[in-house]
């Protein structure tokens, strides 16, 4: 008995291959190809394409050509699973992912504003999660592509300009794309590079004025108002010897000693190689011993107190001398009265000789008594008449009015003494 065994060969399943990648960026063109490894099959096989929603046919952006499906200008809506069907065999599904193009930025070091002689680096940076892809970078200055030259160095995503000059002041940008995928190309917004001709100079200041006492703290400030990225270098006694370096503009000296006094400078620097500014003007720090200063201050206070005491004593003695001198001049007059009063007395004596008793001078009385003068030639009528009490009304007038009426009064009262404007006499009849 002969047994005949017939084996049925298993049919190979179709496989979908995706170009350029199953993960693409918006705007790219994606090609899906359905392949069958069985070489005995006829080439003229029919294929069908499907996604999770429906069968795929020719349309505005979809093109079906036997075993090939092409999607032009993919968008987020094209993100889906795709497979092909040949006969009764269906391929495994492939998932096509569509993402937006990554963000690209241009970073300039040390700054977009630089000084002649500095070194400038422009770096085209892509989001971290996409940096592993095979990116290609192109650099442009205005509308001209930048290639490596004597002062320009292009290294993948970096453009370095050495010893910049005024001619380097321009607009720069980069263009990125993945090798073999031109639809990933995107042009980055331009950055403007400004080149300043004059070399800057730092300005050094201190937070204290005058001498600093030992034990205190002194803070120096190195000012650089132009732009960013500076480090600050501090020098003492000599400009050549670097003392300290700080990231910020301040440098503090704590617990100051006498040895910390002297000349100080500062300057700023940035970049690689370092570009230095001009030195600041020199700043002197004077340090005084606090103990000696305290003793000197005490001695100064004592000296000031003694000086003020001596000055007040001299002023007192001068005032006392002036007082005694004035008092001595007053006492030189025999009658102890003023010259004006002497004139008045002389006038009184003259009137006594004429047989009249003058009124008492002064402002203590408004009225005064008049007595008969003792005169041998006086008649008895006059003596008896003088026994009665008589008052005289005296009217005092200002000096100016007296001067104006002087002539008139002299005619009426000839017995008034000449040169006396302050005393007015009334004749009693």
GROMACS .gro file of C-alpha atoms in nm:
model
  429
    1UNK     CA    1   0.000   0.000   0.000
    2UNK     CA    2   0.147   0.326  -0.100
    3UNK     CA    3   0.054   0.638   0.088
    4UNK     CA    4   0.068   0.969  -0.097
    5UNK     CA    5   0.117   1.276   0.128
    6UNK     CA    6   0.042   1.616  -0.020
    7UNK     CA    7   0.172   1.927   0.162
    8UNK     CA    8   0.015   2.265   0.118
    9UNK     CA    9   0.263   2.551   0.119
   10UNK     CA   10   0.167   2.836   0.349
   11UNK     CA   11   0.120   3.166   0.168
   12UNK     CA   12   0.350   3.452   0.273
   13UNK     CA   13   0.187   3.758   0.434
   14UNK     CA   14   0.234   4.103   0.280
   15UNK     CA   15   0.453   4.355   0.465
   16UNK     CA   16   0.414   4.740   0.467
   17UNK     CA   17   0.731   4.948   0.451
   18UNK     CA   18   0.720   5.326   0.519
   19UNK     CA   19   0.944   5.596   0.370
   20UNK     CA   20   1.101   5.814   0.503
   21UNK     CA   21   0.991   5.708   0.852
   22UNK     CA   22   0.687   5.607   1.051
   23UNK     CA   23   0.734   5.931   1.246
   24UNK     CA   24   0.720   6.230   1.017
   25UNK     CA   25   0.673   6.606   1.041
   26UNK     CA   26   0.387   6.807   0.902
   27UNK     CA   27   0.440   6.897   0.537
   28UNK     CA   28   0.644   6.590   0.453
   29UNK     CA   29   0.552   6.329   0.190
   30UNK     CA   30   0.502   5.973   0.315
   31UNK     CA   31   0.515   5.658   0.097
   32UNK     CA   32   0.375   5.322   0.213
   33UNK     CA   33   0.466   5.014   0.005
   34UNK     CA   34   0.303   4.671   0.033
   35UNK     CA   35   0.559   4.396  -0.036
   36UNK     CA   36   0.528   4.016  -0.065
   37UNK     CA   37   0.835   3.800  -0.028
   38UNK     CA   38   0.696   3.507  -0.237
   39UNK     CA   39   0.882   3.531  -0.564
   40UNK     CA   40   0.647   3.282  -0.740
   41UNK     CA   41   0.353   3.509  -0.718
   42UNK     CA   42   0.250   3.707  -1.016
   43UNK     CA   43   0.358   4.067  -1.024
   44UNK     CA   44   0.015   4.173  -1.138
   45UNK     CA   45  -0.149   4.133  -0.805
   46UNK     CA   46  -0.416   4.364  -0.679
   47UNK     CA   47  -0.384   4.546  -0.347
   48UNK     CA   48  -0.619   4.735  -0.124
   49UNK     CA   49  -0.528   4.997   0.135
   50UNK     CA   50  -0.717   5.068   0.450
   51UNK     CA   51  -0.691   5.260   0.772
   52UNK     CA   52  -0.892   5.223   1.086
   53UNK     CA   53  -1.173   5.432   0.948
   54UNK     CA   54  -1.221   5.328   0.588
   55UNK     CA   55  -1.067   5.199   0.269
   56UNK     CA   56  -0.820   5.437   0.107
   57UNK     CA   57  -0.864   5.547  -0.253
   58UNK     CA   58  -0.714   5.810  -0.477
   59UNK     CA   59  -0.795   6.164  -0.362
   60UNK     CA   60  -0.645   6.512  -0.355
   61UNK     CA   61  -0.350   6.416  -0.132
   62UNK     CA   62  -0.371   6.037  -0.145
   63UNK     CA   63  -0.236   5.844  -0.447
   64UNK     CA   64  -0.282   5.464  -0.480
   65UNK     CA   65  -0.060   5.294  -0.739
   66UNK     CA   66  -0.089   4.913  -0.718
   67UNK     CA   67   0.108   4.825  -0.405
   68UNK     CA   68   0.205   5.185  -0.318
   69UNK     CA   69   0.019   5.452  -0.119
   70UNK     CA   70   0.157   5.807  -0.125
   71UNK     CA   71   0.039   6.085   0.111
   72UNK     CA   72   0.151   6.434   0.009
   73UNK     CA   73   0.191   6.711   0.268
   74UNK     CA   74   0.088   6.515   0.571
   75UNK     CA   75  -0.109   6.685   0.847
   76UNK     CA   76  -0.216   6.588   1.195
   77UNK     CA   77  -0.533   6.437   1.051
   78UNK     CA   78  -0.323   6.179   0.859
   79UNK     CA   79  -0.190   6.027   1.178
   80UNK     CA   80  -0.341   5.675   1.176
   81UNK     CA   81  -0.284   5.302   1.131
   82UNK     CA   82  -0.246   5.170   0.774
   83UNK     CA   83  -0.235   4.818   0.623
   84UNK     CA   84  -0.265   4.654   0.285
   85UNK     CA   85  -0.472   4.353   0.163
   86UNK     CA   86  -0.363   4.120  -0.116
   87UNK     CA   87  -0.612   3.848  -0.200
   88UNK     CA   88  -0.713   3.691   0.123
   89UNK     CA   89  -0.397   3.800   0.306
   90UNK     CA   90  -0.374   4.115   0.512
   91UNK     CA   91  -0.053   4.281   0.628
   92UNK     CA   92   0.022   4.389   0.978
   93UNK     CA   93  -0.082   4.747   1.051
   94UNK     CA   94   0.178   5.022   1.072
   95UNK     CA   95   0.123   5.339   1.272
   96UNK     CA   96   0.213   5.669   1.106
   97UNK     CA   97   0.283   5.954   1.355
   98UNK     CA   98   0.269   6.317   1.243
   99UNK     CA   99   0.433   6.595   1.449
  100UNK     CA  100   0.491   6.963   1.402
  101UNK     CA  101   0.839   7.073   1.303
  102UNK     CA  102   1.059   7.132   1.610
  103UNK     CA  103   1.133   7.480   1.738
  104UNK     CA  104   1.474   7.610   1.642
  105UNK     CA  105   1.642   7.910   1.805
  106UNK     CA  106   1.965   8.098   1.744
  107UNK     CA  107   2.169   8.179   2.055
  108UNK     CA  108   2.443   8.445   2.033
  109UNK     CA  109   2.743   8.451   2.267
  110UNK     CA  110   2.841   8.680   2.432
  111UNK     CA  111   2.568   8.913   2.305
  112UNK     CA  112   2.403   9.048   1.991
  113UNK     CA  113   2.590   9.376   2.060
  114UNK     CA  114   2.966   9.335   2.065
  115UNK     CA  115   3.283   9.542   2.038
  116UNK     CA  116   3.540   9.527   1.763
  117UNK     CA  117   3.794   9.257   1.834
  118UNK     CA  118   3.557   9.026   2.021
  119UNK     CA  119   3.480   8.668   1.917
  120UNK     CA  120   3.112   8.594   1.849
  121UNK     CA  121   2.949   8.250   1.840
  122UNK     CA  122   2.605   8.185   1.685
  123UNK     CA  123   2.449   7.849   1.766
  124UNK     CA  124   2.141   7.699   1.601
  125UNK     CA  125   1.964   7.488   1.863
  126UNK     CA  126   1.678   7.238   1.812
  127UNK     CA  127   1.450   7.105   2.083
  128UNK     CA  128   1.626   6.841   2.289
  129UNK     CA  129   1.400   6.546   2.198
  130UNK     CA  130   1.477   6.586   1.826
  131UNK     CA  131   1.853   6.642   1.839
  132UNK     CA  132   1.929   6.274   1.776
  133UNK     CA  133   1.805   6.303   1.418
  134UNK     CA  134   2.046   6.362   1.135
  135UNK     CA  135   2.004   6.737   1.102
  136UNK     CA  136   2.179   6.952   0.845
  137UNK     CA  137   2.249   7.322   0.912
  138UNK     CA  138   2.297   7.607   0.667
  139UNK     CA  139   2.408   7.958   0.773
  140UNK     CA  140   2.323   8.282   0.593
  141UNK     CA  141   2.442   8.639   0.626
  142UNK     CA  142   2.175   8.858   0.475
  143UNK     CA  143   2.098   8.654   0.160
  144UNK     CA  144   2.438   8.490   0.113
  145UNK     CA  145   2.526   8.145   0.246
  146UNK     CA  146   2.815   8.156   0.492
  147UNK     CA  147   3.101   7.910   0.439
  148UNK     CA  148   3.415   7.858   0.644
  149UNK     CA  149   3.685   8.120   0.576
  150UNK     CA  150   3.969   8.302   0.752
  151UNK     CA  151   3.750   8.454   1.025
  152UNK     CA  152   3.431   8.249   0.978
  153UNK     CA  153   3.413   7.890   1.102
  154UNK     CA  154   3.106   7.672   1.031
  155UNK     CA  155   3.085   7.357   1.246
  156UNK     CA  156   2.747   7.181   1.205
  157UNK     CA  157   2.510   7.399   1.408
  158UNK     CA  158   2.770   7.660   1.513
  159UNK     CA  159   2.902   7.969   1.336
  160UNK     CA  160   3.204   8.143   1.494
  161UNK     CA  161   3.325   8.490   1.388
  162UNK     CA  162   3.672   8.582   1.514
  163UNK     CA  163   3.786   8.940   1.576
  164UNK     CA  164   3.466   9.102   1.457
  165UNK     CA  165   3.481   9.426   1.262
  166UNK     CA  166   3.225   9.680   1.149
  167UNK     CA  167   3.178   9.479   0.829
  168UNK     CA  168   3.036   9.190   1.032
  169UNK     CA  169   2.740   9.399   1.145
  170UNK     CA  170   2.449   9.232   0.967
  171UNK     CA  171   2.158   8.987   0.992
  172UNK     CA  172   2.229   8.617   1.041
  173UNK     CA  173   2.001   8.313   1.036
  174UNK     CA  174   2.020   7.939   0.999
  175UNK     CA  175   1.819   7.685   0.795
  176UNK     CA  176   1.770   7.332   0.931
  177UNK     CA  177   1.661   7.012   0.763
  178UNK     CA  178   1.699   6.638   0.808
  179UNK     CA  179   1.928   6.480   0.551
  180UNK     CA  180   1.722   6.347   0.259
  181UNK     CA  181   1.403   6.506   0.388
  182UNK     CA  182   1.390   6.855   0.233
  183UNK     CA  183   1.035   6.913   0.355
  184UNK     CA  184   1.173   6.944   0.708
  185UNK     CA  185   1.359   7.258   0.614
  186UNK     CA  186   1.269   7.567   0.805
  187UNK     CA  187   1.426   7.909   0.814
  188UNK     CA  188   1.485   8.062   1.156
  189UNK     CA  189   1.410   8.426   1.226
  190UNK     CA  190   1.718   8.639   1.171
  191UNK     CA  191   1.923   8.788   1.454
  192UNK     CA  192   2.088   9.127   1.408
  193UNK     CA  193   2.452   9.155   1.510
  194UNK     CA  194   2.563   9.506   1.617
  195UNK     CA  195   2.935   9.591   1.627
  196UNK     CA  196   3.054   9.891   1.833
  197UNK     CA  197   3.385  10.049   1.741
  198UNK     CA  198   3.512  10.198   2.069
  199UNK     CA  199   3.656   9.982   2.345
  200UNK     CA  200   3.463  10.024   2.672
  201UNK     CA  201   3.609  10.139   3.005
  202UNK     CA  202   3.502  10.014   3.347
  203UNK     CA  203   3.415  10.256   3.631
  204UNK     CA  204   3.528  10.176   3.986
  205UNK     CA  205   3.353  10.320   4.294
  206UNK     CA  206   3.353  10.256   4.669
  207UNK     CA  207   3.069  10.259   4.922
  208UNK     CA  208   3.276  10.464   5.169
  209UNK     CA  209   3.419  10.816   5.160
  210UNK     CA  210   3.742  10.909   5.329
  211UNK     CA  211   3.941  10.672   5.546
  212UNK     CA  212   3.810  10.331   5.648
  213UNK     CA  213   3.857  10.210   6.004
  214UNK     CA  214   4.013   9.870   6.058
  215UNK     CA  215   3.764   9.591   6.122
  216UNK     CA  216   3.497   9.736   5.893
  217UNK     CA  217   3.386   9.618   5.547
  218UNK     CA  218   3.453   9.797   5.218
  219UNK     CA  219   3.255   9.716   4.903
  220UNK     CA  220   3.391   9.812   4.560
  221UNK     CA  221   3.168   9.836   4.252
  222UNK     CA  222   3.292   9.787   3.895
  223UNK     CA  223   3.030   9.935   3.662
  224UNK     CA  224   2.983   9.811   3.305
  225UNK     CA  225   2.653   9.933   3.167
  226UNK     CA  226   2.700   9.794   2.817
  227UNK     CA  227   2.534   9.461   2.759
  228UNK     CA  228   2.579   9.127   2.935
  229UNK     CA  229   2.808   8.831   2.992
  230UNK     CA  230   3.091   9.012   3.172
  231UNK     CA  231   3.319   8.879   3.441
  232UNK     CA  232   3.503   9.129   3.659
  233UNK     CA  233   3.871   9.131   3.741
  234UNK     CA  234   4.012   9.318   4.045
  235UNK     CA  235   4.367   9.448   4.084
  236UNK     CA  236   4.566   9.595   4.375
  237UNK     CA  237   4.886   9.800   4.354
  238UNK     CA  238   4.960   9.681   3.997
  239UNK     CA  239   4.738   9.649   3.691
  240UNK     CA  240   4.925   9.346   3.559
  241UNK     CA  241   4.868   9.119   3.859
  242UNK     CA  242   4.515   8.981   3.873
  243UNK     CA  243   4.385   8.978   4.231
  244UNK     CA  244   4.034   8.829   4.216
  245UNK     CA  245   3.760   8.743   3.968
  246UNK     CA  246   3.387   8.780   4.032
  247UNK     CA  247   3.076   8.706   3.829
  248UNK     CA  248   2.904   9.016   3.965
  249UNK     CA  249   3.000   9.382   3.980
  250UNK     CA  250   3.075   9.385   4.357
  251UNK     CA  251   3.392   9.301   4.548
  252UNK     CA  252   3.389   9.319   4.928
  253UNK     CA  253   3.685   9.334   5.169
  254UNK     CA  254   3.580   9.212   5.514
  255UNK     CA  255   3.759   9.290   5.843
  256UNK     CA  256   3.974   9.553   5.676
  257UNK     CA  257   4.333   9.582   5.797
  258UNK     CA  258   4.591   9.852   5.736
  259UNK     CA  259   4.756   9.631   5.472
  260UNK     CA  260   4.435   9.644   5.265
  261UNK     CA  261   4.493  10.011   5.191
  262UNK     CA  262   4.634  10.117   4.858
  263UNK     CA  263   4.550  10.152   4.489
  264UNK     CA  264   4.274   9.949   4.326
  265UNK     CA  265   4.164   9.898   3.963
  266UNK     CA  266   3.905   9.683   3.790
  267UNK     CA  267   3.815   9.580   3.436
  268UNK     CA  268   3.567   9.345   3.274
  269UNK     CA  269   3.612   9.056   3.032
  270UNK     CA  270   3.400   8.805   2.842
  271UNK     CA  271   3.414   8.547   2.565
  272UNK     CA  272   3.665   8.278   2.472
  273UNK     CA  273   3.933   8.392   2.421
  274UNK     CA  274   3.862   8.660   2.683
  275UNK     CA  275   3.803   9.011   2.551
  276UNK     CA  276   3.906   9.270   2.815
  277UNK     CA  277   3.778   9.624   2.857
  278UNK     CA  278   4.007   9.915   2.944
  279UNK     CA  279   4.114   9.951   3.309
  280UNK     CA  280   3.912  10.177   3.535
  281UNK     CA  281   4.066  10.488   3.689
  282UNK     CA  282   4.265  10.420   4.004
  283UNK     CA  283   4.078  10.423   4.337
  284UNK     CA  284   4.264  10.486   4.663
  285UNK     CA  285   4.155  10.300   4.977
  286UNK     CA  286   4.288  10.464   5.295
  287UNK     CA  287   4.270  10.250   5.610
  288UNK     CA  288   4.308  10.403   5.958
  289UNK     CA  289   4.370  10.211   6.281
  290UNK     CA  290   4.047  10.225   6.481
  291UNK     CA  291   4.228  10.246   6.820
  292UNK     CA  292   4.448  10.539   6.714
  293UNK     CA  293   4.151  10.707   6.553
  294UNK     CA  294   3.949  10.676   6.876
  295UNK     CA  295   4.233  10.833   7.081
  296UNK     CA  296   4.276  11.108   6.825
  297UNK     CA  297   3.902  11.173   6.824
  298UNK     CA  298   3.902  11.203   7.205
  299UNK     CA  299   4.196  11.444   7.194
  300UNK     CA  300   4.019  11.647   6.927
  301UNK     CA  301   3.707  11.677   7.141
  302UNK     CA  302   3.913  11.794   7.442
  303UNK     CA  303   4.096  12.048   7.225
  304UNK     CA  304   3.770  12.184   7.088
  305UNK     CA  305   3.627  12.218   7.441
  306UNK     CA  306   3.935  12.406   7.566
  307UNK     CA  307   3.935  12.630   7.262
  308UNK     CA  308   3.571  12.723   7.311
  309UNK     CA  309   3.634  12.801   7.680
  310UNK     CA  310   3.924  13.033   7.594
  311UNK     CA  311   3.719  13.204   7.325
  312UNK     CA  312   3.426  13.269   7.562
  313UNK     CA  313   3.671  13.406   7.829
  314UNK     CA  314   3.822  13.648   7.576
  315UNK     CA  315   3.477  13.766   7.468
  316UNK     CA  316   3.380  13.822   7.834
  317UNK     CA  317   3.697  14.023   7.907
  318UNK     CA  318   3.645  14.238   7.595
  319UNK     CA  319   3.285  14.314   7.697
  320UNK     CA  320   3.397  14.397   8.053
  321UNK     CA  321   3.666  14.632   7.922
  322UNK     CA  322   3.416  14.809   7.696
  323UNK     CA  323   3.176  14.851   7.987
  324UNK     CA  324   3.443  15.001   8.216
  325UNK     CA  325   3.574  15.229   7.942
  326UNK     CA  326   3.227  15.371   7.877
  327UNK     CA  327   3.163  15.413   8.250
  328UNK     CA  328   3.492  15.601   8.294
  329UNK     CA  329   3.405  15.848   8.019
  330UNK     CA  330   3.072  15.926   8.186
  331UNK     CA  331   3.238  15.985   8.524
  332UNK     CA  332   3.482  16.244   8.377
  333UNK     CA  333   3.204  16.511   8.378
  334UNK     CA  334   3.214  16.708   8.720
  335UNK     CA  335   2.841  16.738   8.748
  336UNK     CA  336   2.788  16.378   8.637
  337UNK     CA  337   2.549  16.491   8.364
  338UNK     CA  338   2.557  16.487   7.993
  339UNK     CA  339   2.678  16.774   7.775
  340UNK     CA  340   2.320  16.860   7.689
  341UNK     CA  341   2.239  16.887   8.056
  342UNK     CA  342   2.544  17.112   8.103
  343UNK     CA  343   2.411  17.340   7.833
  344UNK     CA  344   2.079  17.345   8.014
  345UNK     CA  345   2.249  17.434   8.344
  346UNK     CA  346   2.446  17.715   8.180
  347UNK     CA  347   2.125  17.850   8.040
  348UNK     CA  348   1.967  17.826   8.388
  349UNK     CA  349   2.249  18.024   8.543
  350UNK     CA  350   2.207  18.298   8.286
  351UNK     CA  351   1.840  18.323   8.363
  352UNK     CA  352   1.917  18.338   8.736
  353UNK     CA  353   2.143  18.631   8.672
  354UNK     CA  354   1.859  18.800   8.483
  355UNK     CA  355   1.631  18.756   8.780
  356UNK     CA  356   1.440  18.447   8.677
  357UNK     CA  357   1.424  18.104   8.832
  358UNK     CA  358   1.430  17.840   8.556
  359UNK     CA  359   1.205  17.537   8.549
  360UNK     CA  360   1.368  17.207   8.646
  361UNK     CA  361   1.470  17.006   8.347
  362UNK     CA  362   1.382  16.643   8.296
  363UNK     CA  363   1.073  16.448   8.219
  364UNK     CA  364   0.969  16.371   8.577
  365UNK     CA  365   0.761  16.691   8.610
  366UNK     CA  366   0.502  16.852   8.390
  367UNK     CA  367   0.462  17.157   8.612
  368UNK     CA  368   0.718  17.328   8.837
  369UNK     CA  369   0.711  17.604   9.102
  370UNK     CA  370   0.847  17.946   9.028
  371UNK     CA  371   0.992  18.151   9.324
  372UNK     CA  372   1.104  18.511   9.328
  373UNK     CA  373   1.471  18.563   9.276
  374UNK     CA  374   1.674  18.733   9.548
  375UNK     CA  375   1.778  19.058   9.388
  376UNK     CA  376   1.839  19.381   9.568
  377UNK     CA  377   1.720  19.583   9.272
  378UNK     CA  378   1.390  19.399   9.254
  379UNK     CA  379   1.088  19.605   9.356
  380UNK     CA  380   0.865  19.508   9.646
  381UNK     CA  381   0.578  19.453   9.408
  382UNK     CA  382   0.766  19.182   9.236
  383UNK     CA  383   0.859  19.012   9.562
  384UNK     CA  384   0.506  19.019   9.695
  385UNK     CA  385   0.378  18.895   9.361
  386UNK     CA  386   0.618  18.606   9.365
  387UNK     CA  387   0.476  18.475   9.689
  388UNK     CA  388   0.185  18.326   9.498
  389UNK     CA  389   0.223  17.983   9.337
  390UNK     CA  390   0.253  18.015   8.960
  391UNK     CA  391   0.246  17.736   8.696
  392UNK     CA  392   0.386  17.744   8.347
  393UNK     CA  393   0.250  17.519   8.074
  394UNK     CA  394   0.545  17.382   7.875
  395UNK     CA  395   0.482  17.243   7.524
  396UNK     CA  396   0.755  17.025   7.379
  397UNK     CA  397   0.790  17.006   7.002
  398UNK     CA  398   1.004  16.786   6.776
  399UNK     CA  399   1.349  16.908   6.681
  400UNK     CA  400   1.256  16.961   6.316
  401UNK     CA  401   0.968  17.190   6.413
  402UNK     CA  402   1.195  17.374   6.653
  403UNK     CA  403   1.444  17.434   6.374
  404UNK     CA  404   1.173  17.564   6.144
  405UNK     CA  405   1.039  17.805   6.407
  406UNK     CA  406   1.380  17.897   6.543
  407UNK     CA  407   1.389  18.243   6.382
  408UNK     CA  408   1.035  18.325   6.489
  409UNK     CA  409   1.097  18.217   6.848
  410UNK     CA  410   1.421  18.415   6.869
  411UNK     CA  411   1.230  18.735   6.793
  412UNK     CA  412   0.971  18.663   7.059
  413UNK     CA  413   1.209  18.515   7.320
  414UNK     CA  414   1.547  18.675   7.303
  415UNK     CA  415   1.653  18.534   7.636
  416UNK     CA  416   1.657  18.167   7.510
  417UNK     CA  417   2.015  18.039   7.508
  418UNK     CA  418   2.171  17.993   7.166
  419UNK     CA  419   2.253  17.636   7.044
  420UNK     CA  420   1.994  17.463   7.268
  421UNK     CA  421   1.714  17.302   7.066
  422UNK     CA  422   1.602  17.054   7.324
  423UNK     CA  423   1.511  17.293   7.616
  424UNK     CA  424   1.227  17.546   7.582
  425UNK     CA  425   1.187  17.820   7.840
  426UNK     CA  426   0.869  18.018   7.915
  427UNK     CA  427   0.907  18.370   8.055
  428UNK     CA  428   0.691  18.439   8.362
  429UNK     CA  429   0.558  18.787   8.392
   0.00000   0.00000   0.00000
